[in-house]
Short mmCIF file of C-alpha atoms (C1' of nucleotides) in Angstrom, two decimals:
data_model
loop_
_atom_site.label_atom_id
_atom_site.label_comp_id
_atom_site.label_asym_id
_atom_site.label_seq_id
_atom_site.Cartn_x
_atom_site.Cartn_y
_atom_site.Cartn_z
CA UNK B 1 24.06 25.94 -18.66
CA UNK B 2 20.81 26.23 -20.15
CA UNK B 3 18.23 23.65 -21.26
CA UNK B 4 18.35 22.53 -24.92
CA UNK B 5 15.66 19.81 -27.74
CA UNK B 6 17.26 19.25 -30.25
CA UNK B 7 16.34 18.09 -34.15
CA UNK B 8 13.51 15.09 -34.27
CA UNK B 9 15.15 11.99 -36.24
CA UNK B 10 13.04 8.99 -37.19
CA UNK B 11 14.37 5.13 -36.37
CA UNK B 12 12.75 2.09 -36.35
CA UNK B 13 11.85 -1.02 -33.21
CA UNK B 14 11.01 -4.08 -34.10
CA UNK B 15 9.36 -2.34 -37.67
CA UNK B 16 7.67 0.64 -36.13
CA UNK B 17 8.99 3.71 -37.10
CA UNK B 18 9.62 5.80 -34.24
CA UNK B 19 10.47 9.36 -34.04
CA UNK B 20 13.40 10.37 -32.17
CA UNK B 21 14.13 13.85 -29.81
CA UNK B 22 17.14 14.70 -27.93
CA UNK B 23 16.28 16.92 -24.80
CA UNK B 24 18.76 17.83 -21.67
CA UNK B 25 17.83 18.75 -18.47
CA UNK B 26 19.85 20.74 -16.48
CA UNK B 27 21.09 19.05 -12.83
CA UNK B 28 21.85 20.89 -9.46
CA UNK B 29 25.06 21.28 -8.03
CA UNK B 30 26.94 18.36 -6.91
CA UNK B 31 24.18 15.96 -8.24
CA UNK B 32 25.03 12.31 -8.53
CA UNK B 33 23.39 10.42 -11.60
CA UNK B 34 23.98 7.29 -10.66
CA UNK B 35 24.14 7.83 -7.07
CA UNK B 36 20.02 9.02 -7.45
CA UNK B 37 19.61 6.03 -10.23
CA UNK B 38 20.60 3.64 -7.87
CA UNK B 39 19.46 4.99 -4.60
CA UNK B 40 17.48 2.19 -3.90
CA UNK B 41 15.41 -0.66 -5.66
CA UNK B 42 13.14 1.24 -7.82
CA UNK B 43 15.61 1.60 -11.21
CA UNK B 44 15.38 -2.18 -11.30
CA UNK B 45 11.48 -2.16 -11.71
CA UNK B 46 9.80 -1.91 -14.64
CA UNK B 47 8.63 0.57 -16.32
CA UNK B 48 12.17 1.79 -15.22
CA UNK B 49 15.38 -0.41 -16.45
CA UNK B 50 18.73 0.16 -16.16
CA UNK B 51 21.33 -0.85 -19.12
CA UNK B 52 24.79 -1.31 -17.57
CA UNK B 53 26.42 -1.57 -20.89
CA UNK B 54 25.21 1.68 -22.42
CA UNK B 55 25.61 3.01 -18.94
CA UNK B 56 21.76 4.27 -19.30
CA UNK B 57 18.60 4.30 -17.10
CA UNK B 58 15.20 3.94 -19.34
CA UNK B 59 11.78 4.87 -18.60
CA UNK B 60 8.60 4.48 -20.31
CA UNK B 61 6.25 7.48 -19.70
CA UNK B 62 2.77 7.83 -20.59
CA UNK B 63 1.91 11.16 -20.75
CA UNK B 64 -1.15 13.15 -19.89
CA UNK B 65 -2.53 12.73 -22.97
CA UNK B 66 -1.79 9.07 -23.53
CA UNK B 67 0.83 9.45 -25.77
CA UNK B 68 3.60 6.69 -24.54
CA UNK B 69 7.26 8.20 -24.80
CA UNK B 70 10.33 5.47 -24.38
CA UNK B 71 13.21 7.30 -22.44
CA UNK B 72 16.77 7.09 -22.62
CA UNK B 73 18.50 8.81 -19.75
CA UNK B 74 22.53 9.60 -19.63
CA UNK B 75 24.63 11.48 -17.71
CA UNK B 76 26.23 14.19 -19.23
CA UNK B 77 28.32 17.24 -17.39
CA UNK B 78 25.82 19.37 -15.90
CA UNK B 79 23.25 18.01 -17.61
CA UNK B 80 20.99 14.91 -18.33
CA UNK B 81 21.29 14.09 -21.77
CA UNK B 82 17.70 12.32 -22.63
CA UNK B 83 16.87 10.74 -25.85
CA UNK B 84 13.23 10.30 -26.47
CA UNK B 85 11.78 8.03 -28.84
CA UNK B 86 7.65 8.30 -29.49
CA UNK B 87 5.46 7.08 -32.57
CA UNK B 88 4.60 10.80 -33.90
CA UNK B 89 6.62 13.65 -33.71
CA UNK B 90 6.69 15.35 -30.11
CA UNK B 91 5.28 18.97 -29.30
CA UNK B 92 6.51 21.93 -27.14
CA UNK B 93 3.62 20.75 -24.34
CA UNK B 94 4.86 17.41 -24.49
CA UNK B 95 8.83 18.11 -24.51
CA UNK B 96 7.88 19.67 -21.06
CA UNK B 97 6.07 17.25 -19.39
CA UNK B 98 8.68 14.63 -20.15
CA UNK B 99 11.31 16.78 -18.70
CA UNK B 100 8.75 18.07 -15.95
CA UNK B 101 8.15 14.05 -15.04
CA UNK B 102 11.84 13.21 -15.57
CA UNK B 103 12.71 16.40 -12.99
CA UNK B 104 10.09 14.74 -10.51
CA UNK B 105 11.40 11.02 -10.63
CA UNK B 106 15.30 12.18 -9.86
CA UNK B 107 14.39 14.82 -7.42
CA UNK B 108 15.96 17.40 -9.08
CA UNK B 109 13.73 20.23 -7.53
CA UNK B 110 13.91 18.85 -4.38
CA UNK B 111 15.98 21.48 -2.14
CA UNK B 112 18.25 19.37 -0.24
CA UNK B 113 21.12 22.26 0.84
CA UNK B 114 20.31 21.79 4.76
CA UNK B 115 20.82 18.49 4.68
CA UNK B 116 24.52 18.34 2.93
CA UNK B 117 25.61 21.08 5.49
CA UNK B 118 24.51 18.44 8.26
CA UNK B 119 26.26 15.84 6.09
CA UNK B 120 29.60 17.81 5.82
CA UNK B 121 29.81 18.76 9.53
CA UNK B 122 29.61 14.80 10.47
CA UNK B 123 32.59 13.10 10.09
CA UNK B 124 30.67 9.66 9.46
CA UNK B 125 28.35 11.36 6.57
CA UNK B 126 31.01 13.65 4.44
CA UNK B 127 31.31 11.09 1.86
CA UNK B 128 27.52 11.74 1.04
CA UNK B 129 28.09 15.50 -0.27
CA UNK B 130 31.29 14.23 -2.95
CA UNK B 131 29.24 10.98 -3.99
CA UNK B 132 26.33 13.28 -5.10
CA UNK B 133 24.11 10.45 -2.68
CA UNK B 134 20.70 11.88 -0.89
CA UNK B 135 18.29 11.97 -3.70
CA UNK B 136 16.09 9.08 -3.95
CA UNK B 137 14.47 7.71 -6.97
CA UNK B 138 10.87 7.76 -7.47
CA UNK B 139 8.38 6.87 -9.87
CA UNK B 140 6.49 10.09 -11.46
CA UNK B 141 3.21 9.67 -9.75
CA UNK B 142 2.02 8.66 -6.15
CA UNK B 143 0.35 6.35 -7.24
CA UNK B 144 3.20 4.12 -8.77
CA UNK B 145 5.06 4.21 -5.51
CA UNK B 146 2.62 3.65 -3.75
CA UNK B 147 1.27 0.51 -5.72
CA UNK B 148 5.25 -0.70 -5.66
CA UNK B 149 6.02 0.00 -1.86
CA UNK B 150 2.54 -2.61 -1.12
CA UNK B 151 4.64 -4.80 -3.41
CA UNK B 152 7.63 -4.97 -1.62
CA UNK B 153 5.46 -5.98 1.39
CA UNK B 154 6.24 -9.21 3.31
CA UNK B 155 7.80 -10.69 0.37
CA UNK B 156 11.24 -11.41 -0.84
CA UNK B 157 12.48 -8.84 -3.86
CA UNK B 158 12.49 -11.85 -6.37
CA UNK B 159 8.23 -11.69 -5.91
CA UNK B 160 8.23 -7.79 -6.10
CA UNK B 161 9.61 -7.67 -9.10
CA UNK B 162 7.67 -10.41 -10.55
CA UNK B 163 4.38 -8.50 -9.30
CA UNK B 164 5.50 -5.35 -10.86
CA UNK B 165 6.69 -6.94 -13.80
CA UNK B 166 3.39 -8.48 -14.42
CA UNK B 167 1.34 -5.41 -13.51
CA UNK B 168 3.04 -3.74 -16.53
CA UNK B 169 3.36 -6.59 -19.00
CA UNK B 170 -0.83 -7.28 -18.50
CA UNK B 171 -2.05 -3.61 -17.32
CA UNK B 172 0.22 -1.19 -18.83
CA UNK B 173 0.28 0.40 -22.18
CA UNK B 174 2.07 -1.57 -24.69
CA UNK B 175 5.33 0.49 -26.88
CA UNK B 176 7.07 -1.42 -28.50
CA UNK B 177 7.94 -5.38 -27.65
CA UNK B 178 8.07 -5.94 -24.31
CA UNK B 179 7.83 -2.03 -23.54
CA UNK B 180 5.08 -1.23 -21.22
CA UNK B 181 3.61 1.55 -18.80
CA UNK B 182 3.24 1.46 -15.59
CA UNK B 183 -0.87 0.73 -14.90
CA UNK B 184 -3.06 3.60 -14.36
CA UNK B 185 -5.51 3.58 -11.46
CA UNK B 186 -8.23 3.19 -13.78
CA UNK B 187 -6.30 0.03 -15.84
CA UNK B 188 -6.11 -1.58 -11.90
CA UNK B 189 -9.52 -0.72 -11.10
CA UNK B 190 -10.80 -2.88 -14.11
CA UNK B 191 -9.79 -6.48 -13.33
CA UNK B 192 -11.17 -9.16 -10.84
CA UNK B 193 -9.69 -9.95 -7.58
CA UNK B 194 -8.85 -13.19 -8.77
CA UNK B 195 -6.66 -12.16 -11.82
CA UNK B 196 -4.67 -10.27 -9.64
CA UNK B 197 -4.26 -12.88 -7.38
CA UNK B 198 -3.59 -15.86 -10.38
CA UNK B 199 -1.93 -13.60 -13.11
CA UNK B 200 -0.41 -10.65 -11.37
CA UNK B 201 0.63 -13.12 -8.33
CA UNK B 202 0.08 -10.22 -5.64
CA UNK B 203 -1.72 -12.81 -3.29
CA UNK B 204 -4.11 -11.51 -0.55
CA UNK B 205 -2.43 -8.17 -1.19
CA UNK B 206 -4.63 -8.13 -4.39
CA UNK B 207 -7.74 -6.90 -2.28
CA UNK B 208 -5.51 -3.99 -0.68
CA UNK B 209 -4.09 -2.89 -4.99
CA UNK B 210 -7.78 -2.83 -6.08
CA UNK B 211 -9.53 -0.88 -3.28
CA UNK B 212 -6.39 1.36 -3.90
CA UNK B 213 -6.80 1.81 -7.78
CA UNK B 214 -10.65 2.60 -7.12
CA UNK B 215 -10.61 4.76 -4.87
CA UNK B 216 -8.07 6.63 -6.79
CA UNK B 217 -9.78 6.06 -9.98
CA UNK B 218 -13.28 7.13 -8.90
CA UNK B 219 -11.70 10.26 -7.70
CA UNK B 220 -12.34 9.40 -3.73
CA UNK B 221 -8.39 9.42 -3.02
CA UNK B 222 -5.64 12.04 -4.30
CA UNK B 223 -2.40 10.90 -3.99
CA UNK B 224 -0.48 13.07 -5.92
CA UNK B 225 -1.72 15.88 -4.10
CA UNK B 226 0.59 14.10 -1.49
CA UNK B 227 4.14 15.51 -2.74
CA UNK B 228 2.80 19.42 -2.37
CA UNK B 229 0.99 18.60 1.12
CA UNK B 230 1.56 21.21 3.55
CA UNK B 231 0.58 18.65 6.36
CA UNK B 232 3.42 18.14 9.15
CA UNK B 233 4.71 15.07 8.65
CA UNK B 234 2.90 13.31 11.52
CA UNK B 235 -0.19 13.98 10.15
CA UNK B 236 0.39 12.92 6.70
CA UNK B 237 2.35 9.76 7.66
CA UNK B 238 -1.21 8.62 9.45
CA UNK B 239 -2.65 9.92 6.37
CA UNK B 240 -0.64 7.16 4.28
CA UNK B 241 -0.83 4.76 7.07
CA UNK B 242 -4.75 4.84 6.81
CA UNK B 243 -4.34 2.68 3.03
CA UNK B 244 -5.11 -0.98 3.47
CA UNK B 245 -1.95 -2.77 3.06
CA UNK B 246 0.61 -0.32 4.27
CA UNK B 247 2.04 -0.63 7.91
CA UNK B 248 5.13 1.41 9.18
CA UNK B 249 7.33 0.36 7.26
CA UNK B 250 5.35 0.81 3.84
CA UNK B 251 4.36 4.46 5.08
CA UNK B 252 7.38 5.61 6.27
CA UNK B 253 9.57 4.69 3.21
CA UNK B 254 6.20 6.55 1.08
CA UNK B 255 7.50 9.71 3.19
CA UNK B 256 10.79 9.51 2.32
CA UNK B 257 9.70 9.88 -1.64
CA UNK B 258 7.82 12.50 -0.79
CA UNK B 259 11.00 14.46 0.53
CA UNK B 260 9.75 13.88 4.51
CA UNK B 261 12.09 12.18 6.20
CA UNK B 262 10.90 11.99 9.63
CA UNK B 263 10.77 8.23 9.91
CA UNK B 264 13.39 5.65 9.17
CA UNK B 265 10.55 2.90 7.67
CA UNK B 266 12.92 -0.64 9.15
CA UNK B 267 11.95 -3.57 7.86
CA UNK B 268 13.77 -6.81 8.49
CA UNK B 269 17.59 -5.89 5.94
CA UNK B 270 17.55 -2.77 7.23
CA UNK B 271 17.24 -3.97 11.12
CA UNK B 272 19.86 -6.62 10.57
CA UNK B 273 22.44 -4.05 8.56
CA UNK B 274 21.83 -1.72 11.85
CA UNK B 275 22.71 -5.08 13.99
CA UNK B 276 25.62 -5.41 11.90
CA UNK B 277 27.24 -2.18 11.95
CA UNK B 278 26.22 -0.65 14.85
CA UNK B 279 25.83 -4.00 17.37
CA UNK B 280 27.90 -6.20 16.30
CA UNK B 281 25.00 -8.39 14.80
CA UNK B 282 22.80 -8.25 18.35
CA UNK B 283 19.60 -7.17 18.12
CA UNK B 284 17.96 -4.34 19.69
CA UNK B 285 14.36 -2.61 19.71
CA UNK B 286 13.55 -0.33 17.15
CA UNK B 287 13.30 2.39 19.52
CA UNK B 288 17.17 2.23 20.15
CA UNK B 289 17.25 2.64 16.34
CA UNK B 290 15.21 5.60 16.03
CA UNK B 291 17.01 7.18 19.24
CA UNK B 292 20.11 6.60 17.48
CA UNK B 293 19.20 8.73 14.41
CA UNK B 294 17.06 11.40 16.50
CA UNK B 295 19.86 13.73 16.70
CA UNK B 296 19.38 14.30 13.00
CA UNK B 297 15.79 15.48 13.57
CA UNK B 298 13.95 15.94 10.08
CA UNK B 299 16.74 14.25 8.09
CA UNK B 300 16.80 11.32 10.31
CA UNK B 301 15.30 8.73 7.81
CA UNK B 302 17.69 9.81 4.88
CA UNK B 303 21.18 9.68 6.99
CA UNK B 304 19.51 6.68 8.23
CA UNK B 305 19.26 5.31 4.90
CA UNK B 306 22.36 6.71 3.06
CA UNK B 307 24.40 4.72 6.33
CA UNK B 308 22.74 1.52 5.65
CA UNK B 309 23.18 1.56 1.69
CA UNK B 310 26.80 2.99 1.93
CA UNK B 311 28.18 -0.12 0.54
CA UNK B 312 26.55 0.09 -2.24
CA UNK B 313 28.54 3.46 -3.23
CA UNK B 314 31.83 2.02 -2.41
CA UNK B 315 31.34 -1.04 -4.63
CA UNK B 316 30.01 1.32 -7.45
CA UNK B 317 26.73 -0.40 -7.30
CA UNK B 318 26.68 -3.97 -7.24
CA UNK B 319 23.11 -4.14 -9.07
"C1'" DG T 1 10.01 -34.07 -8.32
"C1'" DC T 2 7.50 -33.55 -4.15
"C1'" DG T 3 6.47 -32.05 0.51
"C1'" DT T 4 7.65 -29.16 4.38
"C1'" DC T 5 9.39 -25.22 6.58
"C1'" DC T 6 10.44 -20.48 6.85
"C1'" DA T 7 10.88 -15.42 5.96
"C1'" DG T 8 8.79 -11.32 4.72
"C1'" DG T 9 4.86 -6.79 6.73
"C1'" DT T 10 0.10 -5.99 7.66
"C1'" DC T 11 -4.52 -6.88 9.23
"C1'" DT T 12 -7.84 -8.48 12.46
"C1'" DA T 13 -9.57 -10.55 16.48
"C1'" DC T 14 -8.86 -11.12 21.02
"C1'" DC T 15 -7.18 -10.23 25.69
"C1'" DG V 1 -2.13 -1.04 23.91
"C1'" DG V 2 -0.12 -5.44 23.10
"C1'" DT V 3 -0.13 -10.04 21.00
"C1'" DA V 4 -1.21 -14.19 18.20
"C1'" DG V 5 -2.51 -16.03 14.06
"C1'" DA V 6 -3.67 -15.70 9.25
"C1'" DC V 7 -2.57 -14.09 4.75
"C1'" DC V 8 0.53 -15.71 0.06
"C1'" DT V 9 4.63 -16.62 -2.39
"C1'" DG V 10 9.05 -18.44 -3.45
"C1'" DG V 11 13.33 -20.24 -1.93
"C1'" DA V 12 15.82 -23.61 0.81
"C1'" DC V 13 16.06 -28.03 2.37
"C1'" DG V 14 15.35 -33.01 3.04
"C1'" DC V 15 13.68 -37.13 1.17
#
DNA sequence: GCGTCCAGGTCTACC
DNA sequence: GGTAGACCTGGACGC
């Protein structure tokens, strides 16, 4: 089917008059909405948030030219049915770049046609191709995941989400309410080691987030040239691994949403669900892990993940 | 309510 | 190259 906007229609939030535009963007074959929204933690950070009752993922964007746009995404047949709600009316440029952003975050250009064939030909994996599964969710820059996957370091979710939540609430562009972007580099770069560390509550990862946002900011460091790098996949993974703050893990999970999936990026639930299913809870070296998933050569940290998450499919996501 | 212990990755110093 | 200890937070637990 093709693409379609349709009519702009005003409404109001908490008394601002917003402007509302309907846009659809058209899906792949066989692509799971809620499979991708729920891939892995991400849709439960803010600026994303999903609404189980309307049965909708939101996202606040804040586009090139620092217009903020609140997204409402839904899945429709064939199509992703987006209603977009900004304080003036929208143009043609801007349409794009929401849909452009949106198309980046769910991975809908990513080619992933090898992969399913490997999927259908393995008994253990055929469930993947029929639950649409294989596409994970990512934020639309670099520098957002990048920024979140420190934040999931060494830390239980509960603080993650805290850290993220306050990154947005006192860095990010305010909407509407309690609406707000994700940080920029240049919004990070401005504060003091010590609000990080007292407001944000990132702790002695604060040093790590700020050399981060300044090197980004002062144009030293270009992440987002990161998901168009023509770099094997060994050389960009040392690449990554060269930030402050990110180890294996944190570097090898920052491959995966850049569609390399050379490394499986095991941190200490993912080790124990391999115990569990694979060992019968006994622990082994992560070498036996990774010799486990070889076989599946470039693919190895996606089948790697999509096994450890399957639950999560067959209970319809639990979260 | 308070204090203590522990889990969670990464960095750095040291061997 | 491998290892120990520090880093910081929040949850669990005992008192």
């Amino acid at each position: 089917m093709t693409e379609r906007n349709a009519t702009d229609e005003p409404s109001y939030v908490e008394g601002a008059m917003l402007i509302t535009t309907n846009l659809s963007i058209q899906t792949p074959p066989h692509f799971g909405f809620w499979s991708t929204v729920h891939s892995h933690g991400w849709c439960a950070l803010p600026p994303f948030h999903v609404d189980k009752h309307r049965r909708t993922l939101t996202r606040l964007l804040d586009l090139r030219d620092g217009t903020l746009v609140h997204c409402e995404l839904r899945d429709g047949s064939g199509h992703i049915v987006v209603n977009v709600q900004s304080h003036k009316k929208l143009v043609d440029d801007q349409r794009e770049e929401i849909k452009a952003s949106l198309r980046e975050a769910l991975r809908l250009r990513e080619d992933l046609s090898e992969f399913y064939g490997v999927a259908r030909r393995t008994p253990r994996y055929r469930w993947v191709h029929s639950a649409g599964a294989g596409r994970l969710l990512r934020a639309p820059t670099v520098f957002e995941d990048v920024v979140k996957m420190i934040c999931t370091t060494n830390c239980s979710w509960a603080l993650t989400e805290t850290v993220v939540g306050n990154l947005t609430r006192f860095l990010g562009k305010q909407f509407a309410g309690d609406i707000c972007s994700f940080p920029s580099a240049d919004a990070l770069a401005g504060v003091s080691e010590s609000f990080m560390r007292r407001t944000i509550r990132s702790g002695y990862r604060s040093p790590y987030l700020l050399e981060l946002a300044e090197r980004v900011a002062g144009g030293r460091l270009d992440l987002e040239s990161w998901r168009s790098s023509s770099l094997p996949s060994g050389d960009l993974f040392r690449e990554v691994r060269s930030i402050k703050g990110i180890g294996d893990y944190a570097a090898g999970n920052i491959l995966k949403l850049l569609g390399r999936y050379d490394y499986l990026g095991l941190d200490s639930w993912v080790r124990g669900k391999y115990y569990e299913l694979h060992k019968r809870g006994r622990r082994v070296s992560d070498r036996t892990i990774e010799r486990h998933y070889a076989p599946f050569g470039r693919w190895r940290g996606l089948f790697f993940w999509l096994e450890m998450t399957r639950e999560w499919y067959k209970q319809k996501f639990p979260f």
